[in-house]
Amino acid sequence: MRVELADVISSENKEMSKQAEIELLSFDSKLGQFPVVKKEPFVLTFTNEENRRLSIQGETEVTIAIPCGRCLEEVEQVFRLTIEKEISLEGGSEETAMDGFSFMAGTSLDVDQLIFGEILVSWPMKVLCREDCKGICKRCGANLNLTECQCQKTELDPRMAAIQDIFNKFKEV
Ligand SMILES: [Zn+2]
Ligand SMILES: [Zn+2]
């Protein structure tokens, strides 16, 4: 969704609030494609402040399904976004002054671009379905939160692994 800001940009001290809708269906980045499972309309407030500055404020929550870093089960990650931006309206035309912001095109603001940027900066380093997620067996692919597999035992026991190493060394000789 786009919000036209020409009105508020052209008059100093003007404030405007708009209901903003997020249209993003998925968050597509270098990391992959993640479905947006929940989003809500929210209010964006624009204020044309002194010294040719435009402030943009709002708060919303977006829920995105991200696979658990260990077992790959989808985790619903809630992003609580607080938007607090200040754009300089200084310099020639409004359009050139605001070029640095990917969510602005001329005097219109792209809500989805704005939200995308906010999600990107708060993207978690790692996502786990739970702190003690056991992950997936590297050999048979079983989800170890749901089942136990036989290969798991030898692999997880360091003493067994050490013995296996010795066996392997004998074989090589
Ligand atoms: Zn997990
Ligand atoms: Zn296994």
Tab-separated table of C-alpha atoms and ligand atoms in Angstrom:
chain	number	residue	atom	x	y	z
A	1	MET	CA	0.000	0.000	0.000
A	2	ARG	CA	1.152	3.512	-0.788
A	3	VAL	CA	0.428	6.627	1.246
A	4	GLU	CA	0.551	9.978	-0.483
A	5	LEU	CA	2.363	12.573	1.625
A	6	ALA	CA	2.339	15.628	-0.621
A	7	ASP	CA	-0.154	17.398	1.671
A	8	VAL	CA	1.822	17.008	4.848
A	9	ILE	CA	5.144	17.629	3.115
A	10	SER	CA	3.992	20.959	1.739
A	11	SER	CA	2.757	22.492	4.991
A	12	GLU	CA	4.909	23.026	8.035
A	13	ASN	CA	3.625	21.800	11.410
A	14	LYS	CA	0.985	19.732	9.750
A	15	GLU	CA	0.220	16.348	11.231
A	16	MET	CA	-1.560	13.530	9.492
A	17	SER	CA	-2.539	10.037	10.565
A	18	LYS	CA	-3.316	7.274	8.128
A	19	GLN	CA	-4.486	3.733	8.462
A	20	ALA	CA	-1.798	1.641	6.793
A	21	GLU	CA	-2.256	-1.820	5.368
A	22	ILE	CA	0.547	-4.308	4.918
A	23	GLU	CA	0.277	-6.221	1.675
A	24	LEU	CA	3.421	-8.332	2.043
A	25	LEU	CA	2.524	-12.009	1.761
A	26	SER	CA	6.021	-13.217	2.368
A	27	PHE	CA	9.339	-11.837	3.457
A	28	ASP	CA	11.743	-12.496	0.597
A	29	SER	CA	15.398	-11.919	1.310
A	30	LYS	CA	18.790	-13.446	0.658
A	31	LEU	CA	17.995	-15.826	3.503
A	32	GLY	CA	14.971	-17.233	1.705
A	33	GLN	CA	11.235	-16.801	1.451
A	34	PHE	CA	9.237	-16.718	4.656
A	35	PRO	CA	5.439	-16.518	4.718
A	36	VAL	CA	3.768	-13.677	6.601
A	37	VAL	CA	1.181	-15.476	8.709
A	38	LYS	CA	-0.279	-12.516	10.564
A	39	LYS	CA	-0.421	-8.770	10.073
A	40	GLU	CA	-2.814	-6.036	10.991
A	41	PRO	CA	-3.708	-2.599	9.754
A	42	PHE	CA	-2.007	0.034	11.871
A	43	VAL	CA	-1.817	3.780	12.186
A	44	LEU	CA	1.055	5.767	10.751
A	45	THR	CA	1.454	9.333	11.917
A	46	PHE	CA	3.316	11.886	9.837
A	47	THR	CA	4.441	15.199	11.231
A	48	ASN	CA	6.013	17.986	9.270
A	49	GLU	CA	8.379	19.311	11.893
A	50	GLU	CA	10.462	22.442	11.986
A	51	ASN	CA	13.692	22.600	10.006
A	52	ARG	CA	12.174	20.735	7.070
A	53	ARG	CA	11.996	17.376	8.740
A	54	LEU	CA	9.261	14.834	8.372
A	55	SER	CA	8.719	12.377	11.159
A	56	ILE	CA	7.039	9.039	10.597
A	57	GLN	CA	5.779	7.049	13.560
A	58	GLY	CA	3.790	3.918	14.078
A	59	GLU	CA	3.650	0.562	15.781
A	60	THR	CA	2.572	-2.803	14.528
A	61	GLU	CA	3.113	-6.519	14.812
A	62	VAL	CA	3.925	-8.877	11.987
A	63	THR	CA	4.170	-12.639	12.422
A	64	ILE	CA	6.418	-14.569	10.077
A	65	ALA	CA	6.921	-18.330	9.817
A	66	ILE	CA	10.624	-19.158	10.030
A	67	PRO	CA	12.019	-22.693	10.104
A	68	CYS	CA	13.686	-23.732	13.357
A	69	GLY	CA	17.455	-23.596	12.935
A	70	ARG	CA	17.815	-27.178	14.174
A	71	CYS	CA	14.744	-29.224	13.224
A	72	LEU	CA	13.296	-27.044	10.417
A	73	GLU	CA	9.796	-27.030	11.933
A	74	GLU	CA	8.151	-23.684	11.242
A	75	VAL	CA	8.221	-21.255	14.127
A	76	GLU	CA	5.851	-18.293	14.262
A	77	GLN	CA	8.121	-15.396	15.010
A	78	VAL	CA	6.394	-12.201	16.118
A	79	PHE	CA	8.091	-8.965	15.108
A	80	ARG	CA	6.998	-6.037	17.256
A	81	LEU	CA	7.898	-3.082	15.131
A	82	THR	CA	8.240	0.443	16.364
A	83	ILE	CA	8.635	2.809	13.495
A	84	GLU	CA	10.377	6.074	14.246
A	85	LYS	CA	11.822	7.664	11.177
A	86	GLU	CA	12.908	11.143	10.362
A	87	ILE	CA	13.314	12.191	6.805
A	88	SER	CA	15.039	15.357	5.786
A	89	LEU	CA	13.035	17.442	3.350
A	90	GLU	CA	16.018	19.711	2.879
A	91	GLY	CA	17.530	20.535	-0.468
A	92	GLY	CA	16.020	21.095	-3.889
A	93	SER	CA	12.864	19.284	-4.682
A	94	GLU	CA	11.258	16.932	-2.207
A	95	GLU	CA	11.960	14.089	-4.533
A	96	THR	CA	15.736	14.393	-4.579
A	97	ALA	CA	15.881	15.027	-0.839
A	98	MET	CA	14.139	11.760	-0.079
A	99	ASP	CA	15.901	9.550	-2.566
A	100	GLY	CA	17.975	7.859	0.097
A	101	PHE	CA	14.933	6.116	1.502
A	102	SER	CA	13.913	3.040	-0.396
A	103	PHE	CA	10.364	3.286	0.936
A	104	MET	CA	9.836	6.719	-0.589
A	105	ALA	CA	9.089	7.366	-4.236
A	106	GLY	CA	8.623	11.063	-4.751
A	107	THR	CA	6.084	12.099	-2.134
A	108	SER	CA	4.522	8.697	-1.762
A	109	LEU	CA	5.482	6.219	0.888
A	110	ASP	CA	5.458	2.488	0.282
A	111	VAL	CA	4.195	0.860	3.477
A	112	ASP	CA	5.449	-2.583	2.481
A	113	GLN	CA	8.962	-1.335	1.773
A	114	LEU	CA	8.986	0.468	5.106
A	115	ILE	CA	7.850	-2.649	6.967
A	116	PHE	CA	10.275	-4.838	5.013
A	117	GLY	CA	13.191	-2.671	6.157
A	118	GLU	CA	12.022	-2.767	9.771
A	119	ILE	CA	11.733	-6.554	9.734
A	120	LEU	CA	15.130	-6.884	8.098
A	121	VAL	CA	16.899	-4.954	10.854
A	122	SER	CA	15.192	-6.951	13.590
A	123	TRP	CA	15.684	-10.353	11.960
A	124	PRO	CA	16.809	-12.805	14.674
A	125	MET	CA	20.268	-14.353	14.579
A	126	LYS	CA	18.795	-17.753	15.197
A	127	VAL	CA	15.313	-19.135	15.494
A	128	LEU	CA	14.601	-22.217	17.569
A	129	CYS	CA	11.228	-23.910	18.102
A	130	ARG	CA	12.331	-24.257	21.713
A	131	GLU	CA	15.575	-23.749	23.611
A	132	ASP	CA	16.288	-27.462	23.910
A	133	CYS	CA	15.272	-28.456	20.402
A	134	LYS	CA	17.049	-31.724	19.638
A	135	GLY	CA	17.205	-31.111	15.927
A	136	ILE	CA	17.335	-33.612	13.128
A	137	CYS	CA	19.417	-36.772	12.995
A	138	LYS	CA	22.171	-36.126	10.491
A	139	ARG	CA	22.076	-39.714	9.291
A	140	CYS	CA	18.427	-40.715	8.966
A	141	GLY	CA	16.736	-37.305	8.976
A	142	ALA	CA	14.370	-38.123	11.860
A	143	ASN	CA	13.068	-35.191	13.876
A	144	LEU	CA	14.531	-36.042	17.271
A	145	ASN	CA	11.902	-34.004	19.120
A	146	LEU	CA	9.292	-36.473	17.891
A	147	THR	CA	11.114	-39.784	17.775
A	148	GLU	CA	14.331	-41.437	18.792
A	149	CYS	CA	16.324	-43.157	16.148
A	150	GLN	CA	18.970	-45.821	16.519
A	151	CYS	CA	21.824	-43.953	14.887
A	152	GLN	CA	21.415	-41.151	17.417
A	153	LYS	CA	22.851	-43.141	20.294
A	154	THR	CA	26.263	-43.868	18.866
A	155	GLU	CA	26.546	-40.386	17.462
A	156	LEU	CA	25.709	-38.518	20.645
A	157	ASP	CA	27.886	-40.518	22.994
A	158	PRO	CA	31.432	-39.128	22.794
A	159	ARG	CA	32.963	-42.280	24.275
A	160	MET	CA	31.361	-44.431	21.602
A	161	ALA	CA	32.581	-42.050	18.954
A	162	ALA	CA	36.128	-42.334	20.315
A	163	ILE	CA	35.985	-46.121	20.180
A	164	GLN	CA	34.686	-45.985	16.650
A	165	ASP	CA	37.597	-43.765	15.701
A	166	ILE	CA	40.031	-46.337	17.038
A	167	PHE	CA	38.294	-49.087	15.079
A	168	ASN	CA	38.474	-47.036	11.933
A	169	LYS	CA	42.171	-46.413	12.438
A	170	PHE	CA	42.806	-50.155	12.788
A	171	LYS	CA	40.921	-50.760	9.566
A	172	GLU	CA	43.077	-48.275	7.732
A	173	VAL	CA	46.320	-49.929	8.863
B	1	ZN	ZN	13.391	-27.183	16.459
B	2	ZN	ZN	18.958	-41.295	12.914
